Coordinates of N, CA and C in Angstrom, one line a residue:
Chain Y
M1 N 141.0 21.1 -23.9 CA 141.2 19.7 -24.4 C 139.8 19.1 -24.7
S2 N 138.9 19.3 -23.8 CA 137.5 18.7 -24.0 C 136.9 19.3 -25.2
Q3 N 137.2 20.6 -25.6 CA 136.6 21.1 -26.8 C 137.1 20.4 -28.0
Y4 N 138.4 20.0 -28.0 CA 138.9 19.2 -29.2 C 138.2 17.9 -29.3
I5 N 138.0 17.2 -28.1 CA 137.3 15.9 -28.2 C 135.9 16.1 -28.7
A6 N 135.2 17.1 -28.2 CA 133.8 17.3 -28.6 C 133.8 17.6 -30.1
G7 N 134.7 18.4 -30.6 CA 134.7 18.8 -32.0 C 134.9 17.5 -32.9
C8 N 135.9 16.7 -32.5 CA 136.1 15.4 -33.3 C 134.9 14.5 -33.2
L9 N 134.2 14.4 -32.1 CA 133.0 13.6 -32.0 C 131.9 14.1 -32.8
I10 N 131.8 15.5 -32.9 CA 130.7 16.1 -33.8 C 131.0 15.7 -35.3
L11 N 132.3 15.8 -35.7 CA 132.7 15.5 -37.0 C 132.4 14.0 -37.3
L12 N 132.7 13.1 -36.3 CA 132.5 11.7 -36.5 C 131.0 11.4 -36.7
G13 N 130.1 12.1 -35.8 CA 128.7 11.9 -35.9 C 128.1 12.4 -37.3
G14 N 128.7 13.5 -37.8 CA 128.3 14.0 -39.0 C 128.6 13.1 -40.2
F15 N 129.8 12.5 -40.1 CA 130.2 11.5 -41.1 C 129.2 10.3 -41.1
F16 N 128.9 9.8 -39.9 CA 128.0 8.7 -39.8 C 126.6 9.0 -40.3
S17 N 126.1 10.3 -40.1 CA 124.8 10.6 -40.5 C 124.8 10.7 -42.1
V18 N 125.8 11.3 -42.6 CA 125.9 11.4 -44.1 C 126.0 10.0 -44.8
S19 N 126.8 9.1 -44.2 CA 126.9 7.8 -44.8 C 125.6 7.0 -44.6
A20 N 124.8 7.2 -43.5 CA 123.6 6.6 -43.4 C 122.6 7.1 -44.4
A21 N 122.6 8.4 -44.7 CA 121.7 9.0 -45.7 C 122.0 8.5 -47.1
I22 N 123.3 8.3 -47.4 CA 123.7 7.7 -48.7 C 123.2 6.3 -48.8
G23 N 123.3 5.5 -47.7 CA 122.8 4.2 -47.7 C 121.3 4.1 -47.8
L24 N 120.6 5.1 -47.2 CA 119.1 5.1 -47.4 C 118.8 5.4 -48.8
L25 N 119.6 6.2 -49.5 CA 119.3 6.6 -50.8 C 119.6 5.5 -51.8
R26 N 120.7 4.7 -51.6 CA 121.2 3.8 -52.6 C 120.8 2.4 -52.5
L27 N 120.5 1.9 -51.3 CA 120.3 0.5 -51.1 C 119.0 0.0 -51.7
P28 N 118.9 -1.3 -52.1 CA 117.8 -1.6 -53.0 C 116.4 -1.8 -52.4
D29 N 116.3 -2.3 -51.2 CA 114.9 -2.6 -50.7 C 114.8 -2.1 -49.2
A30 N 113.6 -2.3 -48.7 CA 113.2 -1.7 -47.4 C 114.1 -2.2 -46.2
L31 N 114.3 -3.5 -46.2 CA 115.1 -4.0 -45.1 C 116.5 -3.6 -45.1
T32 N 117.2 -3.5 -46.2 CA 118.5 -3.0 -46.3 C 118.6 -1.5 -46.0
R33 N 117.6 -0.8 -46.4 CA 117.5 0.6 -46.1 C 117.4 0.8 -44.6
M34 N 116.7 -0.1 -43.9 CA 116.5 0.0 -42.5 C 117.9 -0.3 -41.8
H35 N 118.6 -1.2 -42.4 CA 120.0 -1.4 -41.9 C 120.8 -0.2 -41.9
A36 N 120.7 0.6 -43.0 CA 121.4 1.9 -43.1 C 120.9 2.9 -42.1
S37 N 119.6 3.0 -42.0 CA 119.1 4.2 -41.3 C 119.2 4.0 -39.8
T38 N 119.4 2.8 -39.3 CA 119.7 2.6 -37.9 C 121.0 3.1 -37.4
K39 N 121.9 3.3 -38.4 CA 123.3 3.9 -38.1 C 123.1 5.3 -37.5
V40 N 122.3 6.1 -38.1 CA 122.1 7.4 -37.6 C 121.5 7.4 -36.2
G41 N 120.7 6.4 -35.9 CA 120.0 6.4 -34.6 C 121.0 6.0 -33.5
T42 N 121.9 5.1 -33.8 CA 122.8 4.8 -32.7 C 124.1 5.6 -32.7
L43 N 124.8 5.5 -33.8 CA 126.2 6.0 -33.9 C 126.2 7.6 -33.9
A44 N 125.4 8.1 -34.8 CA 125.4 9.6 -34.9 C 124.9 10.3 -33.7
S45 N 123.7 9.8 -33.2 CA 123.1 10.5 -32.1 C 124.0 10.3 -30.8
L46 N 124.6 9.1 -30.7 CA 125.5 8.9 -29.6 C 126.7 9.8 -29.6
C47 N 127.3 9.9 -30.8 CA 128.5 10.8 -30.9 C 128.1 12.3 -30.6
M48 N 126.9 12.7 -31.1 CA 126.5 14.1 -30.9 C 126.2 14.3 -29.4
L49 N 125.6 13.4 -28.7 CA 125.2 13.6 -27.3 C 126.5 13.5 -26.4
L50 N 127.4 12.6 -26.8 CA 128.6 12.5 -26.1 C 129.5 13.8 -26.2
A51 N 129.4 14.4 -27.5 CA 130.1 15.7 -27.7 C 129.5 16.8 -26.9
C52 N 128.2 16.7 -26.8 CA 127.5 17.7 -25.9 C 127.9 17.6 -24.5
A53 N 128.0 16.4 -24.0 CA 128.4 16.2 -22.6 C 129.9 16.7 -22.4
F54 N 130.7 16.4 -23.4 CA 132.1 16.9 -23.3 C 132.2 18.4 -23.4
A55 N 131.4 19.0 -24.3 CA 131.5 20.5 -24.5 C 131.0 21.3 -23.3
F56 N 130.0 20.8 -22.7 CA 129.5 21.6 -21.5 C 130.3 21.3 -20.3
G57 N 130.7 20.0 -20.1 CA 131.5 19.7 -18.9 C 130.8 19.9 -17.6
D58 N 129.5 19.7 -17.6 CA 128.6 20.0 -16.5 C 127.9 18.7 -16.0
L59 N 127.7 18.5 -14.8 CA 127.1 17.2 -14.3 C 125.6 17.2 -14.7
D60 N 125.0 18.4 -14.7 CA 123.6 18.4 -15.0 C 123.4 18.0 -16.5
V61 N 124.2 18.7 -17.4 CA 124.1 18.3 -18.8 C 124.5 16.9 -19.1
F62 N 125.5 16.4 -18.3 CA 125.9 15.0 -18.5 C 124.8 14.0 -18.2
A63 N 124.1 14.3 -17.1 CA 123.0 13.4 -16.7 C 121.9 13.4 -17.7
R64 N 121.6 14.6 -18.3 CA 120.5 14.6 -19.3 C 121.0 13.9 -20.6
C65 N 122.2 14.1 -20.9 CA 122.7 13.4 -22.1 C 122.7 11.9 -21.9
V66 N 123.0 11.4 -20.7 CA 123.0 10.0 -20.4 C 121.5 9.5 -20.5
I67 N 120.6 10.3 -20.0 CA 119.2 9.9 -20.1 C 118.7 9.8 -21.6
A68 N 119.1 10.8 -22.4 CA 118.7 10.8 -23.8 C 119.4 9.6 -24.5
V69 N 120.7 9.3 -24.3 CA 121.3 8.1 -24.9 C 120.7 6.8 -24.5
F70 N 120.3 6.7 -23.2 CA 119.7 5.5 -22.7 C 118.3 5.3 -23.4
F71 N 117.6 6.4 -23.5 CA 116.3 6.3 -24.2 C 116.4 5.9 -25.6
L72 N 117.3 6.5 -26.3 CA 117.5 6.1 -27.7 C 117.9 4.7 -27.9
L73 N 118.8 4.2 -27.0 CA 119.3 2.8 -27.1 C 118.1 1.8 -26.7
V74 N 117.2 2.2 -25.9 CA 116.1 1.3 -25.5 C 115.1 1.3 -26.6
T75 N 114.7 2.4 -27.2 CA 113.6 2.5 -28.1 C 114.0 2.1 -29.5
A76 N 115.3 2.1 -29.9 CA 115.7 1.8 -31.3 C 115.4 0.4 -31.7
P77 N 115.7 -0.7 -30.8 CA 115.4 -2.0 -31.3 C 113.9 -2.3 -31.4
V78 N 113.1 -1.7 -30.5 CA 111.6 -1.9 -30.6 C 111.1 -1.3 -31.9
A79 N 111.5 -0.1 -32.2 CA 111.0 0.6 -33.4 C 111.5 -0.2 -34.6
A80 N 112.7 -0.6 -34.6 CA 113.2 -1.4 -35.8 C 112.5 -2.7 -36.0
H81 N 112.2 -3.4 -34.9 CA 111.4 -4.6 -34.9 C 110.1 -4.4 -35.6
M82 N 109.4 -3.3 -35.1 CA 108.0 -3.1 -35.7 C 108.1 -2.7 -37.1
I83 N 109.0 -1.8 -37.5 CA 109.1 -1.4 -38.9 C 109.5 -2.6 -39.8
G84 N 110.4 -3.5 -39.2 CA 110.8 -4.7 -40.0 C 109.7 -5.6 -40.2
R85 N 108.8 -5.8 -39.2 CA 107.7 -6.7 -39.4 C 106.7 -6.2 -40.4
A86 N 106.5 -4.9 -40.3 CA 105.5 -4.2 -41.3 C 106.1 -4.3 -42.7
A87 N 107.4 -4.1 -42.8 CA 108.0 -4.1 -44.1 C 108.0 -5.5 -44.7
L88 N 108.1 -6.5 -43.9 CA 108.1 -7.9 -44.4 C 106.7 -8.2 -44.8
G89 N 105.6 -7.7 -44.1 CA 104.3 -7.9 -44.5 C 103.9 -7.2 -45.8
I90 N 104.5 -6.0 -46.0 CA 104.2 -5.3 -47.2 C 104.9 -5.9 -48.4
D91 N 106.2 -6.1 -48.3 CA 106.9 -6.7 -49.4 C 106.6 -8.1 -49.7
G92 N 106.2 -8.8 -48.6 CA 105.8 -10.2 -48.8 C 106.9 -11.1 -49.3
L93 N 108.1 -10.8 -49.0 CA 109.3 -11.6 -49.4 C 109.4 -11.8 -50.9
A94 N 108.8 -10.8 -51.6 CA 108.8 -10.9 -53.1 C 110.2 -10.9 -53.7
H95 N 111.1 -10.1 -53.1 CA 112.4 -10.0 -53.7 C 113.2 -11.3 -53.3
L96 N 112.9 -11.9 -52.1 CA 113.6 -13.1 -51.8 C 113.2 -14.3 -52.7
E97 N 111.9 -14.3 -53.0 CA 111.4 -15.4 -53.9 C 112.0 -15.1 -55.3
K98 N 112.1 -13.9 -55.7 CA 112.6 -13.6 -57.1 C 114.1 -13.9 -57.2
D99 N 114.8 -13.6 -56.1 CA 116.3 -13.7 -56.2 C 116.7 -15.2 -56.0
H100 N 116.1 -15.9 -55.1 CA 116.6 -17.2 -54.7 C 115.8 -18.3 -55.2
Q101 N 114.7 -18.1 -55.8 CA 113.8 -19.1 -56.4 C 113.5 -20.2 -55.4
L102 N 112.7 -19.8 -54.4 CA 112.3 -20.8 -53.4 C 111.3 -21.8 -54.1
P103 N 111.5 -23.1 -53.9 CA 110.7 -24.1 -54.6 C 109.2 -24.0 -54.4
Q104 N 108.8 -23.6 -53.2 CA 107.3 -23.7 -53.0 C 106.7 -22.3 -53.3
A105 N 107.4 -21.4 -53.9 CA 106.8 -20.1 -54.2 C 106.4 -20.1 -55.6
S106 N 105.2 -19.6 -55.8 CA 104.7 -19.4 -57.2 C 104.4 -18.0 -57.4
A107 N 104.5 -17.5 -58.6 CA 104.4 -16.1 -58.9 C 103.0 -15.5 -58.8
T108 N 102.0 -16.4 -58.8 CA 100.6 -15.9 -58.7 C 100.1 -15.7 -57.3
D109 N 100.9 -16.2 -56.3 CA 100.4 -16.0 -54.9 C 100.4 -14.6 -54.5
T110 N 99.4 -14.2 -53.8 CA 99.4 -12.8 -53.2 C 100.2 -12.9 -51.9
P111 N 101.0 -11.9 -51.6 CA 101.7 -12.0 -50.3 C 100.8 -12.0 -49.1
Q112 N 101.0 -12.9 -48.2 CA 100.2 -13.0 -47.0 C 100.8 -12.2 -45.9
P113 N 100.1 -11.5 -45.0 CA 100.7 -10.9 -43.9 C 101.1 -11.9 -42.8
L114 N 102.1 -11.5 -42.1 CA 102.6 -12.4 -41.0 C 101.6 -12.5 -39.9
P115 N 101.3 -13.7 -39.4 CA 100.4 -13.9 -38.3 C 100.9 -13.2 -37.0
H116 N 100.1 -12.5 -36.3 CA 100.6 -12.0 -35.1 C 99.4 -12.1 -34.1
E117 N 99.7 -11.7 -32.9 CA 98.8 -12.1 -31.8 C 97.4 -11.5 -31.8
G118 N 97.3 -10.4 -32.6 CA 96.0 -9.7 -32.7 C 95.1 -10.3 -33.7
D119 N 95.6 -11.2 -34.5 CA 94.8 -11.7 -35.7 C 94.8 -13.2 -35.6
A120 N 93.8 -13.8 -34.9 CA 93.8 -15.3 -34.8 C 93.4 -16.0 -36.0
R121 N 92.8 -15.2 -37.0 CA 92.3 -15.9 -38.2 C 93.5 -16.3 -39.1
A122 N 94.6 -15.6 -39.0 CA 95.8 -15.9 -39.8 C 96.4 -17.2 -39.4
L123 N 96.2 -17.6 -38.2 CA 96.8 -18.9 -37.7 C 96.0 -20.1 -38.2
P124 N 96.7 -21.2 -38.5 CA 95.9 -22.4 -38.9 C 95.2 -23.0 -37.8
K125 N 94.0 -23.4 -38.0 CA 93.2 -23.9 -36.9 C 93.7 -25.3 -36.5
E126 N 94.3 -26.1 -37.5 CA 94.7 -27.5 -37.2 C 96.0 -27.6 -36.4
A127 N 96.6 -26.4 -36.2 CA 98.0 -26.5 -35.6 C 98.0 -26.9 -34.1
T128 N 96.8 -26.7 -33.4 CA 96.8 -27.0 -32.0 C 96.5 -28.5 -31.9
P129 N 97.4 -29.2 -31.1 CA 97.1 -30.7 -30.9 C 95.9 -30.9 -30.0
P130 N 95.2 -32.0 -30.2 CA 94.1 -32.3 -29.4 C 94.5 -32.7 -28.0
R131 N 93.8 -32.3 -27.0 CA 94.1 -32.6 -25.6 C 93.8 -34.0 -25.3
G132 N 94.5 -34.6 -24.3 CA 94.2 -35.9 -23.8 C 94.9 -37.0 -24.4
Chain A
M1 N 144.7 28.4 -33.6 CA 143.2 28.1 -33.5 C 142.9 27.8 -32.0
T2 N 142.1 28.6 -31.4 CA 141.8 28.3 -30.0 C 140.8 27.2 -30.0
P3 N 140.7 26.5 -28.8 CA 139.7 25.4 -28.7 C 138.3 25.8 -29.0
E4 N 137.9 27.0 -28.6 CA 136.5 27.5 -28.8 C 136.2 27.7 -30.3
V5 N 137.2 28.2 -31.0 CA 137.0 28.4 -32.5 C 136.9 27.0 -33.1
F6 N 137.7 26.1 -32.7 CA 137.7 24.7 -33.3 C 136.3 24.1 -33.0
L7 N 135.8 24.2 -31.8 CA 134.5 23.6 -31.5 C 133.4 24.3 -32.3
F8 N 133.5 25.6 -32.5 CA 132.5 26.3 -33.3 C 132.5 25.9 -34.7
E9 N 133.7 25.7 -35.3 CA 133.8 25.3 -36.7 C 133.3 23.9 -36.9
C10 N 133.6 23.0 -35.9 CA 133.2 21.6 -36.0 C 131.6 21.6 -35.8
A11 N 131.1 22.4 -35.0 CA 129.6 22.4 -34.8 C 128.9 22.9 -36.1
V12 N 129.5 23.9 -36.7 CA 128.9 24.4 -38.0 C 129.0 23.3 -39.1
A13 N 130.1 22.6 -39.1 CA 130.3 21.5 -40.1 C 129.3 20.4 -39.8
G14 N 129.2 20.1 -38.5 CA 128.2 19.0 -38.2 C 126.8 19.3 -38.5
I15 N 126.4 20.6 -38.3 CA 125.1 21.0 -38.7 C 124.9 20.9 -40.2
G16 N 125.9 21.3 -40.9 CA 125.8 21.1 -42.4 C 125.6 19.7 -42.8
M17 N 126.4 18.8 -42.2 CA 126.3 17.4 -42.6 C 124.9 16.8 -42.2
I18 N 124.4 17.2 -41.0 CA 123.1 16.6 -40.6 C 122.0 17.2 -41.5
T19 N 122.2 18.4 -41.9 CA 121.2 19.0 -42.8 C 121.2 18.3 -44.2
L20 N 122.4 17.9 -44.6 CA 122.4 17.1 -45.9 C 121.8 15.8 -45.7
A21 N 122.0 15.1 -44.5 CA 121.4 13.8 -44.3 C 119.9 13.9 -44.2
V22 N 119.4 15.0 -43.6 CA 117.9 15.2 -43.5 C 117.3 15.4 -44.9
A23 N 118.1 16.2 -45.8 CA 117.6 16.4 -47.1 C 117.5 15.1 -47.9
I24 N 118.5 14.3 -47.8 CA 118.5 13.0 -48.6 C 117.4 12.1 -48.1
A25 N 117.2 12.1 -46.7 CA 116.1 11.3 -46.2 C 114.8 11.8 -46.6
F26 N 114.7 13.1 -46.8 CA 113.4 13.7 -47.3 C 113.1 13.3 -48.7
F27 N 114.2 13.2 -49.5 CA 114.1 12.7 -50.9 C 113.5 11.3 -50.9
R28 N 114.1 10.5 -50.0 CA 113.6 9.1 -49.9 C 112.1 9.0 -49.4
L29 N 111.8 10.0 -48.5 CA 110.4 10.0 -48.0 C 109.4 10.4 -49.1
A30 N 109.9 11.3 -50.0 CA 109.0 11.7 -51.1 C 108.9 10.7 -52.2
K31 N 110.0 9.9 -52.4 CA 110.1 9.1 -53.6 C 109.7 7.6 -53.2
G32 N 110.0 7.2 -52.0 CA 110.0 5.8 -51.5 C 108.9 4.9 -52.2
P33 N 109.3 3.8 -52.7 CA 108.2 3.0 -53.5 C 107.2 2.5 -52.5
S34 N 107.5 2.0 -51.4 CA 106.6 1.3 -50.5 C 106.3 2.2 -49.3
F35 N 105.3 1.8 -48.5 CA 105.0 2.6 -47.3 C 106.1 2.4 -46.3
A36 N 106.7 1.2 -46.2 CA 107.7 1.0 -45.2 C 108.9 1.9 -45.5
D37 N 109.3 2.1 -46.7 CA 110.4 3.0 -47.0 C 110.1 4.4 -46.5
R38 N 108.9 4.9 -46.6 CA 108.6 6.2 -46.1 C 108.7 6.2 -44.5
V39 N 108.2 5.2 -43.9 CA 108.3 5.1 -42.4 C 109.8 5.1 -42.0
I40 N 110.6 4.4 -42.7 CA 112.0 4.3 -42.4 C 112.7 5.7 -42.5
A41 N 112.3 6.3 -43.6 CA 112.9 7.7 -43.9 C 112.5 8.7 -42.8
L42 N 111.2 8.5 -42.4 CA 110.7 9.5 -41.4 C 111.4 9.2 -40.0
D43 N 111.6 7.9 -39.7 CA 112.3 7.6 -38.5 C 113.7 8.2 -38.5
M44 N 114.4 8.0 -39.7 CA 115.8 8.5 -39.7 C 115.8 10.0 -39.7
M45 N 114.8 10.7 -40.2 CA 114.8 12.2 -40.1 C 114.6 12.6 -38.7
T46 N 113.7 11.9 -37.9 CA 113.5 12.3 -36.5 C 114.8 12.1 -35.7
V47 N 115.5 11.0 -35.9 CA 116.7 10.8 -35.2 C 117.8 11.8 -35.6
A48 N 117.8 12.2 -36.9 CA 118.8 13.1 -37.4 C 118.5 14.5 -36.8
I49 N 117.3 14.8 -36.6 CA 116.9 16.1 -36.0 C 117.2 16.1 -34.5
V50 N 117.2 14.9 -33.8 CA 117.7 14.8 -32.5 C 119.1 15.1 -32.4
A51 N 119.9 14.6 -33.3 CA 121.4 14.9 -33.3 C 121.6 16.4 -33.6
F52 N 120.7 16.9 -34.5 CA 120.8 18.4 -34.8 C 120.6 19.2 -33.6
A53 N 119.6 18.9 -32.7 CA 119.4 19.6 -31.5 C 120.5 19.5 -30.6
A54 N 121.2 18.4 -30.5 CA 122.4 18.2 -29.6 C 123.5 19.1 -30.1
V55 N 123.8 19.2 -31.4 CA 124.8 20.0 -31.9 C 124.5 21.5 -31.8
Y56 N 123.2 21.8 -31.9 CA 122.8 23.2 -31.7 C 122.9 23.7 -30.3
A57 N 122.8 22.7 -29.3 CA 123.0 23.1 -27.9 C 124.5 23.4 -27.7
V58 N 125.4 22.6 -28.4 CA 126.8 23.0 -28.3 C 127.1 24.3 -29.0
L59 N 126.4 24.6 -30.1 CA 126.7 25.8 -30.9 C 126.3 27.1 -30.1
T60 N 125.1 27.0 -29.5 CA 124.6 28.2 -28.8 C 125.0 28.2 -27.3
G61 N 125.5 27.1 -26.8 CA 125.8 27.1 -25.4 C 124.6 27.1 -24.5
D62 N 123.5 26.7 -25.0 CA 122.2 26.7 -24.3 C 121.8 25.3 -24.0
S63 N 121.9 24.9 -22.7 CA 121.7 23.5 -22.3 C 120.2 23.1 -22.4
A64 N 119.3 24.1 -22.6 CA 117.9 23.7 -22.7 C 117.5 22.8 -23.9
F65 N 118.4 22.8 -24.9 CA 118.2 22.0 -26.1 C 118.3 20.5 -25.8
I66 N 119.0 20.2 -24.7 CA 119.0 18.7 -24.3 C 117.7 18.2 -24.0
D67 N 116.8 19.1 -23.4 CA 115.5 18.7 -23.1 C 114.7 18.4 -24.4
V68 N 115.0 19.3 -25.4 CA 114.4 19.1 -26.7 C 114.8 17.7 -27.3
V69 N 116.0 17.3 -27.1 CA 116.5 16.0 -27.5 C 115.7 14.9 -26.9
I70 N 115.4 15.0 -25.6 CA 114.7 13.9 -24.9 C 113.3 13.8 -25.4
V71 N 112.6 14.9 -25.5 CA 111.2 15.0 -25.9 C 111.1 14.5 -27.3
L72 N 112.0 14.9 -28.2 CA 111.9 14.6 -29.6 C 112.1 13.1 -29.8
A73 N 113.0 12.5 -29.0 CA 113.3 11.0 -29.1 C 112.0 10.3 -28.7
L74 N 111.3 10.7 -27.7 CA 110.1 10.1 -27.3 C 109.0 10.2 -28.3
V75 N 108.8 11.4 -28.9 CA 107.7 11.6 -29.9 C 108.1 10.8 -31.1
G76 N 109.3 10.8 -31.5 CA 109.7 10.0 -32.7 C 109.4 8.6 -32.6
F77 N 109.8 8.0 -31.4 CA 109.5 6.6 -31.2 C 108.0 6.3 -31.2
L78 N 107.2 7.1 -30.6 CA 105.8 6.8 -30.6 C 105.2 6.9 -32.0
S79 N 105.7 7.9 -32.8 CA 105.1 8.1 -34.1 C 105.5 6.9 -35.0
V80 N 106.7 6.4 -34.8 CA 107.2 5.2 -35.6 C 106.4 4.0 -35.3
V81 N 106.1 3.8 -34.0 CA 105.3 2.6 -33.5 C 103.9 2.7 -34.1
A82 N 103.3 3.9 -34.0 CA 102.0 4.1 -34.5 C 101.9 3.8 -36.0
L83 N 102.9 4.3 -36.8 CA 102.9 4.2 -38.2 C 103.1 2.7 -38.6
A84 N 103.9 2.0 -37.8 CA 104.2 0.6 -38.1 C 102.9 -0.3 -37.9
R85 N 102.2 0.0 -36.8 CA 101.0 -0.7 -36.5 C 100.0 -0.4 -37.6
F86 N 99.9 0.9 -38.0 CA 99.0 1.2 -39.1 C 99.3 0.5 -40.4
A87 N 100.6 0.4 -40.7 CA 101.0 -0.3 -42.0 C 100.6 -1.8 -41.9
E88 N 100.8 -2.4 -40.7 CA 100.4 -3.8 -40.6 C 98.9 -4.0 -40.7
R89 N 98.1 -3.2 -40.1 CA 96.7 -3.4 -40.1 C 96.2 -3.1 -41.5
R90 N 96.7 -2.1 -42.2 CA 96.3 -1.8 -43.5 C 96.6 -3.0 -44.5
Q91 N 97.8 -3.6 -44.3 CA 98.1 -4.8 -45.1 C 97.2 -5.9 -44.9
I92 N 96.8 -6.2 -43.6 CA 95.9 -7.3 -43.3 C 94.5 -7.0 -44.0
Q93 N 94.1 -5.7 -43.9 CA 92.8 -5.3 -44.5 C 92.8 -5.5 -46.0
I94 N 93.9 -5.1 -46.6 CA 94.0 -5.2 -48.1 C 94.0 -6.7 -48.5
S95 N 94.7 -7.6 -47.8 CA 94.7 -9.0 -48.1 C 93.3 -9.6 -47.9
Q96 N 92.6 -9.1 -46.9 CA 91.3 -9.7 -46.6 C 90.3 -9.2 -47.7
D97 N 90.5 -7.9 -48.2 CA 89.6 -7.5 -49.2 C 89.9 -8.2 -50.5
A98 N 91.2 -8.6 -50.7 CA 91.5 -9.3 -52.0 C 91.0 -10.7 -52.0
N99 N 91.0 -11.4 -50.8 CA 90.5 -12.8 -50.7 C 89.4 -12.9 -49.7
P100 N 88.2 -12.5 -50.1 CA 87.1 -12.5 -49.1 C 86.6 -13.9 -48.8
Q101 N 87.0 -14.9 -49.6 CA 86.5 -16.3 -49.3 C 87.3 -16.9 -48.1
E102 N 88.5 -16.3 -47.8 CA 89.2 -16.9 -46.7 C 88.8 -16.3 -45.4
E103 N 87.8 -15.4 -45.4 CA 87.5 -14.8 -44.1 C 86.5 -15.7 -43.3
H104 N 86.9 -16.1 -42.1 CA 86.0 -16.9 -41.3 C 85.3 -15.9 -40.3
S105 N 84.0 -15.8 -40.3 CA 83.3 -14.9 -39.4 C 82.7 -15.7 -38.3

């Protein structure tokens, strides 16, 4: 019985990985492609590792599969956050300005990178209120 | 069809589907217009190979491939973080080279 469950989980994970690859190929820009590619990180790998735990039926293998699933679930949001921030800095919201015609956006502006904690020069100096 | 034969057939089909996904992701890695697209494709290829190692452990009955899964997930995460930091720093450097008058030293 556990072999049937493991086989169905492997087929389900293969379906998710193929659909994520099609999304990576067909979607229009970097952020929507990231939306597609995170499916293979969570759903496909989860299904495959769960199938592995079912197919072996061993406590040792089950513990290692749980560790791998936990590690994937912890690291996926961090990696997605960093890629998304970098993609936003590279694209510079150019497609959003083009699609939705933001009023303050002009076509000659060069895209500015997002300010982050390592780059104090990107923050406006006047933003800090005077003390006292 | 015995359960073992069913599991073997499903594992072979799963390996075929993951190989197709890795091939499509490699096409995006080679073609991708921006640097972020390439990093996303590389991330997806790493996680797809993680799933491949899990299915290969089922196919061969060798549980040592689960250790490969754990190590590959760690290495993939670190490489993606390093590439994302590199992309951000390179973008800041490019914008500073384009507008040198905005640089406060």
